[in-house]
Amino acid sequence: MAPDTHKPRLSRAHLLEVLRQMLRIRHFEEKCAELYQQEKIRGFLHLYIGEEAVAVGAMRALEPEDAVVATYREHGHALARGVPMTAVMAEMYGKAEGCSGGRGGSMHLFDAERRFFGGNAIVGGGLPLAIGLALSDKLAERPRVTACFFGEGAVAEGEFHESMNLAALWKLPVLFICENNYYAMGTALERSESQTDVHLKAQAYGMPAEAVDGMDVVAIEAAALGAAAAVRAGEGPRFLECRTYRFRAHSMFDPQLYRDKAEVEEHRKHGPLVRFLGWIKEAGLLHQEDVDRLEQEIAKEIDEAVAFAEAGEWEPVETLTRHVYAEEAAS
Amino acid sequence: MSPDTASDTQAAATAPGGGTTTMTYRDAMRAAIREAMQRDPRVFLMGEDVGRYGGCYAVSTGLLEEFGPERIRDTPLSESAFVGAGIGAAMGGMRPIVEIMTVNFSLLALDQIVNNASTLRHMSGGQCGVPLVIRMATGAGRQLAAQHSHSLEGWYAHIPGLKILAPGTVEDARYMLQPALDDPDPVLIFEHATLYNAEGPVRDLAGDYDPWRAAVRREGGDVTLITYGGTLGRTLEAAEALKEDGIAAEVIDLRSLRPLDDATIMESLRKTRRAVIVDEGWKSGSLSAEITARIVEQAFWDLDAPIQRVCSAEVPIPYPRHLEQAAVPQPGRIVAAAKATLGRD
């Protein structure tokens, strides 16, 4: 349990903002699926639908000078971190105006100004990077947090275990956020792990770790605030296992033969938006008009993002070999 | 002084006391690390046994006492994590030197080197450079058998986004580190494990040092011997033996394996019209194959004879000394290959 001091203060503005961010991600992802069908977006496309509460809740615990390392299912993290939706959508298209100049695409969103370090598409490969970013902060004595997001599939990788050990051993300021959606592509957690309580693996390295309801955005924010405060105070790494669920296929190529439709439908009933909307309406904290207004604003934002991406430029083929080495040191 | 204009080794050897000191390859590397750390507080050294133990090859002996455990950082046996940590720290503004004990163990960090270090600048559209130096020992010759004798620098030279240096002289061991640290992109430095005890001259250089150009270590007009790193010494021995047969061999030390200094190679070939490539890596799909291809692409009409290659036998490196030595390039094989380009036995 997070200490009471880290419970988020649930003002109306706070609730509206949390809802706005979750809806932005949900509708952005729905639009991406549509654009994929239209062949505007190609390659791999991994949607975050169902998991929105994790990125939105956790990101609220971070300061602008903190760093974020995410995975290939990172559109939601980029948006919640403040990367403009226009630049994210342009990156989906592969346009030069994209947040990675079009070179990365869906799986490689970057924004150095917002300290958003990918968009890392090798499962487990982002953890050592997060360790290093945190090490640079520790050596430079900067009270910063590096938030490292990864799926439960990563815990089977050696890089996960090496990184857990190093982070704990060196007391590095990393907030590990495991997004446990119970399927590594098509392999269910119980079919791939001898220990399915993922946070216990982190505890085994001497790191405080807890499981959080990943469908409850308020619970995630509270846990993240507490963990981030400890990390920032120099207490070493913290680990949150956010138990969530992916409502859509792993990628656009996935026929979902490995799980029942009924299972998905059951989880949808308890999804992060259903839960949050039900709660705030029941408690009379927000009204349907508030939700409607947010929906309108977000629809407009998405339309603008699509228009921005459509109007974007294709990088000329003449500059194909840029960004392999620094341009001032091209050799 | 530009290293490609004359025989550096000879120049240094003929100028004793003239701003030249003699030291071992090991001491030269240590001096380079110490100087870099004194010069820039962002520089730190990280790797297995670099601190208390003093380095597997005793390169970092004494540095822990001088710089402390934060900057001379012993790591667990977690190549992927500490190489990745070096990448992340570089992105976070530091200038890490990561020591991987040997190239053999670097295979445990391939994901970080090939999927992250070499791609991050590109994937981020130029936003996230990785100014990281990774040093590692390479090569055979000490009867360590198949898993401790790889020469895989040519593999890494395949990868866009990486730069590869191979100091073959004590002077390069002394001076290559700083420009590698100054580089905004990841640089891998391969130190041949048989060189650490080698002694050699080191000139006092006043700037103007370029590690990215090949060096002509010996001038000659009859055949060009192209090599680098651990086989430089044996190639120079072969050149000396060829002299006794009246053959003047030119010896090129590549120094940088990526980028390759094509110009120095082709300039030499226009003069000698014959090439032998000496590389401790295997032939198949190799750096020696790449150099051969470049010569064929750029200097085909300058050649008077088929290109020869002296590489390791296509076998994992065996333990017994006679088999190991038979597997790797030796002066006798280099001499024979050079003579073959001249149609002589």
XYZ file of C-alpha atoms in Angstrom:
676
model
C 0.000 0.000 0.000
C 1.175 3.478 -0.807
C 1.416 5.795 2.184
C -1.581 8.110 2.635
C 0.579 11.130 1.901
C 0.855 9.975 -1.687
C -2.860 9.561 -2.306
C -3.720 11.775 -5.246
C -5.919 14.722 -4.424
C -8.965 14.113 -6.501
C -10.022 17.583 -7.531
C -12.444 18.004 -10.409
C -9.625 19.270 -12.620
C -7.580 16.240 -11.693
C -10.352 13.821 -12.590
C -11.044 15.611 -15.843
C -7.389 15.445 -16.805
C -7.092 11.742 -16.018
C -10.211 11.014 -18.007
C -9.055 13.231 -20.863
C -5.723 11.410 -21.138
C -7.305 7.967 -21.075
C -9.878 8.954 -23.693
C -7.206 10.565 -25.876
C -5.259 7.306 -25.913
C -8.333 5.137 -26.472
C -9.561 7.178 -29.416
C -6.107 7.734 -30.854
C -5.602 3.969 -30.917
C -9.011 3.378 -32.486
C -8.117 5.886 -35.164
C -4.780 4.140 -35.731
C -6.570 0.818 -36.273
C -8.807 2.514 -38.821
C -5.845 4.132 -40.564
C -4.105 0.783 -40.639
C -7.037 -0.703 -42.521
C -6.734 2.222 -44.939
C -3.028 1.405 -45.303
C -2.019 4.847 -44.062
C -0.077 3.151 -41.265
C 2.007 0.094 -42.138
C 4.441 -2.261 -40.415
C 3.669 -3.456 -36.923
C 0.998 -1.637 -34.962
C 0.513 -2.557 -31.310
C -2.506 -0.972 -29.691
C -2.712 0.001 -26.029
C -6.497 -0.300 -25.777
C -7.414 -1.708 -22.379
C -4.160 -0.673 -20.725
C -4.616 3.121 -20.736
C -4.825 3.459 -16.969
C -1.226 2.322 -16.497
C 0.491 4.956 -18.612
C -1.888 7.719 -17.542
C -1.678 6.932 -13.841
C 2.064 6.337 -13.755
C 3.015 9.335 -15.861
C 1.343 11.663 -13.372
C 4.031 10.776 -10.848
C 6.807 12.077 -13.115
C 8.388 15.498 -13.412
C 9.521 17.046 -16.698
C 13.202 16.311 -15.923
C 12.503 12.613 -15.323
C 13.079 10.091 -18.106
C 10.749 7.554 -19.685
C 11.757 4.330 -21.414
C 8.898 2.428 -23.022
C 8.236 -0.506 -25.322
C 6.824 -1.012 -28.813
C 3.310 -0.609 -27.393
C 4.047 2.980 -26.436
C 1.652 5.344 -28.201
C -0.203 5.854 -24.945
C 2.972 6.570 -23.013
C 4.112 9.133 -25.552
C 0.752 10.897 -25.487
C 0.521 10.822 -21.695
C 4.061 12.147 -21.468
C 3.057 15.157 -23.532
C 4.479 14.318 -26.934
C 2.105 16.240 -29.233
C -0.469 14.000 -30.892
C 0.314 15.640 -34.238
C 3.951 14.507 -34.054
C 2.955 11.017 -32.878
C 0.456 10.584 -35.701
C 2.923 11.910 -38.283
C 5.388 9.283 -37.012
C 2.739 6.584 -37.550
C 2.586 7.700 -41.165
C 6.393 7.816 -41.442
C 6.342 11.503 -42.288
C 9.290 13.811 -41.703
C 7.259 15.821 -39.174
C 6.967 12.750 -36.941
C 8.419 12.776 -33.450
C 11.285 10.571 -34.713
C 11.482 12.271 -38.086
C 9.575 9.369 -39.585
C 12.510 7.006 -39.185
C 11.043 4.996 -36.350
C 7.330 4.503 -36.904
C 4.855 3.092 -34.410
C 7.426 1.127 -32.410
C 10.068 3.864 -32.104
C 8.539 7.064 -30.784
C 11.209 9.392 -29.347
C 11.165 12.911 -27.967
C 14.445 13.992 -26.411
C 12.992 17.317 -25.232
C 10.419 15.479 -23.137
C 13.006 12.879 -22.201
C 10.997 10.150 -23.877
C 13.587 7.550 -24.864
C 11.571 5.161 -27.010
C 9.852 3.152 -28.368
C 12.192 0.081 -27.762
C 11.051 -2.925 -29.723
C 13.238 -5.736 -28.401
C 11.452 -7.247 -25.420
C 13.589 -6.568 -22.348
C 16.063 -4.433 -24.290
C 14.874 -1.157 -22.789
C 15.617 -2.137 -19.193
C 19.406 -1.786 -19.424
C 18.941 1.619 -21.072
C 16.811 2.737 -18.151
C 19.484 1.518 -15.766
C 22.027 3.634 -17.610
C 19.901 6.765 -17.683
C 19.409 6.353 -13.947
C 23.117 5.759 -13.442
C 23.910 9.031 -15.198
C 21.526 10.823 -12.831
C 23.075 9.134 -9.817
C 26.619 9.992 -10.903
C 25.620 13.581 -11.644
C 23.692 13.743 -8.356
C 20.457 14.806 -10.027
C 17.299 13.867 -8.059
C 15.529 12.380 -11.053
C 13.497 9.271 -11.748
C 13.743 7.054 -14.805
C 10.427 5.310 -15.419
C 10.856 2.048 -17.292
C 7.762 0.411 -18.772
C 7.795 -3.174 -20.009
C 5.422 -6.077 -20.408
C 5.300 -9.250 -18.347
C 6.808 -11.096 -21.309
C 10.086 -9.310 -20.571
C 10.485 -11.031 -17.215
C 11.505 -14.221 -19.009
C 14.445 -12.410 -20.601
C 17.923 -12.403 -19.121
C 18.089 -8.639 -19.580
C 15.247 -8.293 -17.065
C 17.126 -10.217 -14.402
C 20.459 -8.564 -15.097
C 18.774 -5.174 -14.859
C 16.873 -5.962 -11.655
C 20.097 -7.029 -10.014
C 22.128 -4.054 -11.199
C 19.431 -1.530 -10.272
C 19.068 -2.965 -6.771
C 22.805 -3.493 -6.269
C 23.659 0.079 -7.245
C 20.478 1.596 -5.728
C 19.671 3.285 -9.011
C 16.753 5.708 -9.286
C 14.526 3.605 -11.539
C 10.793 3.125 -11.291
C 10.066 -0.192 -12.997
C 6.509 -0.480 -14.234
C 5.573 -3.925 -15.438
C 2.430 -3.872 -17.552
C 1.194 -7.380 -16.964
C -1.445 -8.006 -19.615
C -1.074 -11.770 -19.169
C -0.068 -12.530 -22.741
C 3.372 -12.330 -24.309
C 2.075 -12.100 -27.853
C 0.098 -15.358 -27.780
C 1.736 -17.076 -24.834
C -0.194 -16.871 -21.606
C 1.738 -16.031 -18.443
C 1.048 -19.388 -16.799
C 2.372 -21.143 -19.883
C 5.698 -19.319 -19.748
C 6.528 -18.551 -16.116
C 7.083 -20.832 -13.151
C 6.284 -17.870 -10.858
C 3.317 -15.899 -12.146
C 3.349 -13.284 -9.360
C 5.688 -11.112 -11.359
C 6.484 -8.589 -8.630
C 7.930 -11.388 -6.498
C 10.741 -11.667 -8.997
C 11.732 -8.068 -8.259
C 11.414 -8.666 -4.537
C 13.865 -11.521 -4.915
C 16.459 -8.907 -5.880
C 15.812 -6.969 -2.697
C 13.670 -4.360 -4.352
C 10.385 -3.128 -2.837
C 7.704 -4.305 -5.247
C 3.940 -4.476 -5.272
C 1.089 -5.600 -7.480
C -1.437 -2.934 -8.405
C -4.852 -3.129 -10.040
C -3.846 -1.997 -13.505
C -7.423 -1.212 -14.459
C -7.745 1.396 -11.674
C -6.099 4.615 -12.746
C -6.367 6.153 -9.295
C -4.710 3.157 -7.657
C -1.892 3.302 -10.189
C -1.355 7.009 -9.684
C -1.253 6.553 -5.918
C 1.205 3.674 -6.134
C 3.365 5.502 -8.670
C 3.461 8.671 -6.573
C 4.651 6.721 -3.561
C 7.197 4.729 -5.514
C 8.520 7.721 -7.440
C 8.919 9.708 -4.218
C 11.012 6.914 -2.722
C 13.110 6.630 -5.868
C 13.638 10.402 -6.007
C 14.629 10.424 -2.348
C 17.505 8.108 -3.157
C 16.016 4.948 -1.678
C 16.820 2.918 -4.791
C 14.576 1.310 -7.361
C 10.893 0.470 -6.941
C 8.782 -1.985 -8.868
C 5.096 -1.892 -9.711
C 3.337 -4.799 -11.355
C 0.235 -3.322 -12.936
C -2.237 -6.087 -13.718
C -4.087 -5.129 -16.839
C -5.415 -6.647 -20.044
C -5.018 -6.043 -23.763
C -8.445 -5.815 -25.392
C -7.161 -5.884 -28.945
C -4.911 -8.262 -30.813
C -1.158 -8.257 -30.113
C -0.598 -6.570 -33.459
C -2.641 -6.122 -36.603
C -1.403 -9.513 -37.817
C -2.714 -11.458 -34.825
C -5.855 -13.634 -35.325
C -6.056 -14.250 -31.549
C -6.328 -18.026 -31.707
C -4.860 -18.344 -28.229
C -7.697 -16.872 -26.160
C -11.487 -17.031 -26.040
C -13.590 -14.104 -27.144
C -15.552 -14.548 -23.927
C -12.417 -13.935 -21.895
C -11.804 -10.673 -23.706
C -15.421 -9.600 -23.276
C -15.275 -10.324 -19.570
C -12.227 -8.107 -19.187
C -13.817 -5.368 -21.257
C -16.608 -5.143 -18.686
C -14.008 -4.157 -16.123
C -11.891 -1.993 -18.386
C -10.173 1.156 -17.156
C -12.575 3.578 -18.802
C -15.692 1.630 -17.806
C -14.473 1.536 -14.226
C -13.414 5.179 -14.031
C -16.483 6.568 -15.788
C -18.802 4.426 -13.683
C -17.151 5.561 -10.495
C -17.027 9.302 -11.162
C -20.599 9.382 -12.425
C -21.897 7.345 -9.551
C -20.056 9.578 -7.102
C -21.392 12.630 -8.891
C -17.883 13.960 -9.442
C -18.327 14.568 -13.145
C -21.358 14.620 -15.359
C -22.177 13.301 -18.783
C -21.838 16.836 -20.205
C -18.220 16.881 -19.011
C -17.563 13.607 -20.778
C -19.309 14.791 -23.932
C -17.239 17.967 -23.992
C -14.014 15.965 -23.579
C -15.061 13.618 -26.367
C -15.642 16.560 -28.690
C -12.293 18.131 -27.866
C -10.481 14.846 -28.382
C -12.248 14.142 -31.676
C -11.057 17.537 -32.847
C -7.523 16.901 -31.653
C -7.428 13.570 -33.498
C -8.815 15.129 -36.676
C -6.089 17.749 -36.471
C -3.434 15.110 -35.879
C -4.589 13.128 -38.921
C -4.695 16.284 -41.037
C -1.190 17.165 -39.832
C 0.097 13.719 -40.732
C -1.653 13.743 -44.116
C -0.153 17.136 -44.926
C 3.301 16.056 -43.769
C 6.268 15.626 -46.080
C 7.986 12.436 -47.097
C 11.667 12.734 -46.373
C 13.482 12.883 -49.711
C 15.320 9.683 -50.629
C 18.446 11.794 -51.097
C 18.809 12.000 -47.305
C 18.394 8.230 -46.809
C 21.696 7.751 -45.003
C 21.208 10.563 -42.462
C 21.177 9.881 -38.723
C 23.508 6.907 -38.854
C 26.288 9.026 -37.370
C 26.260 12.549 -35.962
C 26.377 14.987 -38.811
C 29.126 17.126 -37.343
C 31.358 14.050 -37.219
C 30.346 12.354 -40.471
C 33.199 10.166 -41.592
C 51.687 14.430 -37.664
C 49.516 12.533 -40.055
C 50.015 8.826 -39.437
C 49.494 7.842 -43.057
C 52.426 9.694 -44.500
C 55.340 7.757 -43.111
C 56.327 4.806 -41.004
C 55.347 5.958 -37.549
C 57.036 3.063 -35.844
C 60.296 3.647 -37.602
C 60.130 7.392 -37.105
C 59.617 6.904 -33.406
C 62.345 4.315 -33.118
C 64.868 6.568 -34.798
C 64.153 9.479 -32.528
C 65.040 8.241 -29.052
C 64.723 10.909 -26.424
C 63.134 13.259 -28.925
C 59.813 13.413 -27.122
C 59.432 9.634 -27.275
C 58.973 7.219 -24.415
C 58.854 3.440 -24.383
C 56.041 1.667 -22.584
C 53.881 -1.424 -22.792
C 50.584 -1.583 -24.631
C 48.916 -2.193 -21.257
C 50.497 0.877 -19.671
C 49.607 2.928 -22.716
C 45.915 2.008 -22.399
C 46.005 2.768 -18.693
C 47.625 6.139 -19.290
C 44.941 6.922 -21.855
C 42.124 6.033 -19.455
C 43.713 7.991 -16.614
C 44.200 11.058 -18.765
C 40.625 10.923 -20.077
C 39.254 10.632 -16.539
C 41.381 13.502 -15.290
C 40.281 15.628 -18.204
C 36.517 15.052 -18.047
C 34.424 14.260 -14.954
C 31.782 12.682 -17.192
C 34.154 9.841 -18.070
C 33.949 6.653 -16.012
C 35.106 3.065 -16.497
C 32.727 0.154 -15.978
C 33.158 -3.574 -16.445
C 33.931 -6.927 -14.909
C 36.884 -6.826 -12.515
C 38.069 -3.400 -13.595
C 38.320 -2.195 -9.988
C 39.477 -4.389 -7.119
C 41.043 -6.960 -9.426
C 42.721 -4.246 -11.496
C 41.404 -5.455 -14.827
C 41.572 -8.953 -16.290
C 44.589 -7.798 -18.308
C 45.755 -5.391 -15.573
C 44.923 -2.390 -17.726
C 43.100 -0.574 -14.921
C 45.444 -1.486 -12.060
C 45.591 1.381 -9.586
C 42.741 3.369 -11.101
C 40.240 2.373 -8.393
C 42.549 3.859 -5.750
C 42.962 7.010 -7.807
C 39.367 7.618 -8.912
C 37.181 5.683 -6.456
C 34.436 3.096 -6.925
C 31.890 5.447 -8.497
C 34.117 6.080 -11.512
C 35.955 2.748 -11.609
C 32.888 0.612 -11.394
C 33.020 -3.154 -10.939
C 30.018 -4.874 -12.500
C 28.420 -8.263 -12.089
C 28.772 -10.740 -14.939
C 25.900 -9.104 -16.769
C 27.247 -8.033 -20.129
C 23.884 -7.060 -21.530
C 22.933 -4.948 -18.516
C 26.213 -3.102 -18.106
C 26.680 -2.459 -21.806
C 23.084 -1.237 -21.941
C 23.779 0.848 -18.841
C 26.684 2.399 -20.703
C 24.363 3.252 -23.587
C 21.779 4.760 -21.252
C 24.416 6.699 -19.313
C 25.794 8.077 -22.575
C 22.289 9.196 -23.532
C 22.023 10.733 -20.082
C 25.076 12.933 -20.668
C 27.968 10.849 -19.356
C 30.960 9.606 -21.349
C 31.270 5.959 -20.266
C 34.091 3.612 -21.113
C 32.654 0.103 -20.902
C 35.185 -2.691 -20.728
C 33.957 -6.070 -21.888
C 36.559 -8.542 -20.709
C 36.844 -10.185 -24.132
C 35.054 -10.125 -27.453
C 33.832 -13.634 -26.689
C 31.665 -12.306 -23.859
C 30.458 -9.404 -25.973
C 28.155 -11.922 -27.622
C 26.095 -11.752 -24.428
C 25.645 -8.036 -25.093
C 24.905 -8.242 -28.806
C 21.339 -7.046 -28.320
C 22.501 -3.852 -26.660
C 25.324 -3.192 -29.120
C 23.515 -4.057 -32.331
C 19.886 -3.294 -31.507
C 20.441 -0.239 -29.309
C 23.844 1.455 -29.524
C 23.945 1.377 -33.298
C 20.288 2.260 -33.943
C 19.155 4.804 -31.354
C 20.397 7.887 -33.190
C 18.718 6.720 -36.363
C 15.445 5.466 -34.881
C 15.042 8.745 -33.021
C 15.587 10.820 -36.145
C 18.904 12.136 -34.860
C 17.705 13.057 -31.358
C 19.439 10.423 -29.230
C 23.125 9.913 -29.902
C 25.156 7.357 -27.961
C 28.633 8.764 -27.202
C 29.912 5.515 -25.726
C 33.271 3.729 -25.890
C 33.386 -0.050 -25.506
C 36.826 -1.615 -25.109
C 37.423 -5.323 -25.375
C 40.238 -7.805 -25.809
C 40.168 -9.931 -28.924
C 42.017 -12.729 -30.665
C 43.767 -16.038 -30.232
C 47.318 -17.031 -29.388
C 47.317 -17.900 -25.706
C 46.021 -21.482 -25.851
C 42.613 -20.501 -24.484
C 40.706 -22.719 -26.920
C 37.570 -22.110 -28.934
C 35.424 -20.027 -26.580
C 38.142 -17.550 -25.588
C 39.910 -16.956 -28.887
C 37.433 -15.301 -31.227
C 38.325 -12.451 -33.561
C 34.902 -10.981 -34.234
C 35.763 -7.328 -34.827
C 34.926 -7.838 -38.483
C 31.405 -8.800 -37.481
C 30.951 -5.532 -35.642
C 32.417 -3.644 -38.589
C 29.363 -4.848 -40.526
C 27.042 -2.626 -38.498
C 26.141 0.928 -39.594
C 26.031 3.213 -36.578
C 29.134 1.693 -34.963
C 32.746 2.757 -35.405
C 35.531 0.247 -34.890
C 39.139 0.926 -33.894
C 41.925 -1.636 -33.553
C 45.147 -0.256 -32.066
C 47.995 -2.397 -33.385
C 50.819 -0.313 -31.920
C 51.591 0.931 -28.437
C 51.285 4.479 -29.679
C 47.763 3.856 -30.931
C 46.916 2.155 -27.629
C 48.041 5.376 -25.971
C 46.157 7.799 -28.208
C 43.067 6.173 -29.728
C 40.884 6.406 -26.638
C 40.491 10.185 -26.493
C 39.195 10.676 -30.044
C 36.902 7.689 -29.442
C 35.511 9.454 -26.352
C 35.221 12.723 -28.248
C 33.170 11.010 -30.933
C 29.405 11.550 -30.636
C 28.703 7.959 -31.697
C 29.500 4.519 -30.244
C 33.098 3.422 -30.803
C 34.311 -0.133 -30.163
C 38.042 -0.521 -29.465
C 39.514 -3.994 -30.016
C 42.743 -4.714 -28.169
C 44.484 -7.920 -29.229
C 45.151 -9.916 -26.071
C 48.665 -10.880 -27.142
C 49.686 -7.226 -27.374
C 49.300 -6.122 -23.746
C 52.882 -7.035 -22.838
C 54.340 -5.593 -26.045
C 56.678 -2.651 -25.583
C 56.912 0.140 -28.073
C 57.686 3.794 -28.553
C 55.141 6.497 -27.937
C 55.799 9.943 -29.306
C 54.599 13.065 -27.549
C 51.896 14.195 -29.929
C 50.724 17.768 -30.067
C 47.195 17.317 -31.391
C 46.684 16.470 -35.044
C 46.153 12.787 -34.302
C 43.678 11.027 -36.587
C 42.738 7.440 -35.626
C 40.383 7.032 -38.580
C 43.102 6.924 -41.248
C 45.113 3.841 -42.123
C 48.871 4.090 -41.564
C 51.638 2.914 -43.847
C 53.869 1.163 -41.307
C 56.488 0.180 -43.867
C 56.974 1.475 -47.364
C 57.642 -0.748 -50.350
C 56.855 -0.909 -54.030
C 56.317 -4.577 -54.839
C 53.307 -5.769 -52.851
C 50.878 -4.276 -50.320
C 50.228 -6.218 -47.113
C 47.005 -4.987 -45.479
C 46.390 -5.835 -41.834
C 45.525 -4.429 -38.391
C 45.697 -5.173 -34.677
C 47.188 -8.478 -33.570
C 48.573 -9.502 -36.962
C 50.453 -6.244 -37.586
C 53.601 -7.565 -35.889
C 53.608 -10.821 -37.837
C 52.971 -8.946 -41.072
C 55.939 -6.657 -40.398
C 58.025 -9.780 -39.706
C 56.919 -11.179 -43.046
C 57.864 -7.929 -44.770
C 61.324 -8.167 -43.246
C 61.660 -11.750 -44.501
C 60.495 -10.710 -47.962
C 63.224 -8.046 -48.034
C 65.816 -10.800 -47.798
C 64.340 -12.231 -50.985
C 64.542 -8.852 -52.649
C 60.828 -8.077 -52.338
C 59.832 -4.657 -50.995
C 56.522 -5.033 -49.193
C 54.410 -2.093 -48.117
C 52.532 -2.695 -44.872
C 49.239 -0.915 -44.226
C 47.805 -0.882 -40.714
C 44.079 -0.241 -41.121
C 43.661 1.097 -37.542
C 39.976 1.879 -38.176
C 37.870 -1.066 -39.352
C 34.759 1.078 -39.711
C 34.985 3.424 -41.446
C 37.630 1.820 -43.667
C 40.191 4.165 -45.165
C 39.800 3.058 -48.770
C 41.954 5.893 -50.108
C 45.146 4.766 -48.378
C 44.635 1.181 -49.597
C 43.965 2.161 -53.196
C 46.827 4.650 -53.271
C 49.219 1.906 -52.218
C 47.802 -0.536 -54.776
C 48.290 1.915 -57.606
C 51.970 1.679 -56.765
C 52.396 -2.033 -55.940
C 49.531 -3.522 -58.036
C 49.432 -6.512 -55.671
C 47.562 -7.070 -52.415
C 47.681 -9.533 -49.551
C 45.123 -9.134 -46.768
C 46.098 -10.536 -43.379
C 43.294 -10.969 -40.845
C 42.952 -13.247 -37.836
C 39.219 -13.485 -38.535
C 37.916 -16.321 -40.667
C 37.667 -15.759 -44.402
C 34.007 -16.527 -44.980
C 31.817 -13.432 -44.849
C 34.604 -11.419 -43.305
C 36.414 -8.119 -43.107
C 39.061 -9.527 -45.441
C 36.268 -10.333 -47.890
C 35.004 -6.766 -47.605
C 38.433 -5.299 -48.300
C 38.852 -7.664 -51.239
C 35.535 -6.509 -52.649
C 36.440 -2.848 -52.249
C 39.741 -3.361 -54.042
C 37.955 -5.136 -56.881
C 35.365 -2.342 -57.055
C 37.819 0.543 -56.866
C 41.204 -0.682 -58.143
C 40.499 -3.669 -60.401
C 42.394 -2.237 -63.347
C 45.404 -1.419 -61.167
C 45.909 -5.060 -60.187
C 48.520 -7.300 -61.748
C 47.671 -10.422 -59.749
C 44.775 -12.041 -57.898
C 44.295 -10.751 -54.348
C 45.573 -13.129 -51.671
C 44.167 -13.574 -48.177
C 45.898 -14.970 -45.110
C 43.241 -15.612 -42.482
C 42.494 -18.091 -39.719
C 41.686 -21.644 -40.785
C 37.943 -22.318 -40.864
C 37.944 -24.130 -37.556
C 37.155 -23.145 -33.959
C 40.507 -22.243 -32.409
C 42.026 -25.447 -30.951
C 43.790 -25.715 -27.602
C 47.168 -27.405 -28.431
C 49.789 -24.837 -29.261
C 50.892 -26.360 -32.562
C 47.307 -26.510 -33.819
C 46.453 -23.039 -32.596
C 49.499 -21.562 -34.271
C 48.673 -23.461 -37.450
C 45.159 -22.006 -37.379
C 46.106 -18.314 -37.212
C 48.099 -16.238 -39.734
C 51.868 -16.707 -39.470
C 54.736 -14.856 -41.160
C 55.530 -17.884 -43.323
C 52.030 -17.956 -44.804
C 52.126 -14.208 -45.371
C 55.464 -14.497 -47.159
C 54.135 -17.296 -49.358
C 51.004 -15.317 -50.223
C 53.065 -12.234 -51.085
C 55.340 -14.273 -53.318
C 52.320 -15.834 -55.006
C 51.159 -12.367 -56.089
C 54.564 -11.955 -57.748
C 54.496 -15.394 -59.355
C 57.360 -16.577 -57.193
C 57.732 -19.617 -54.967
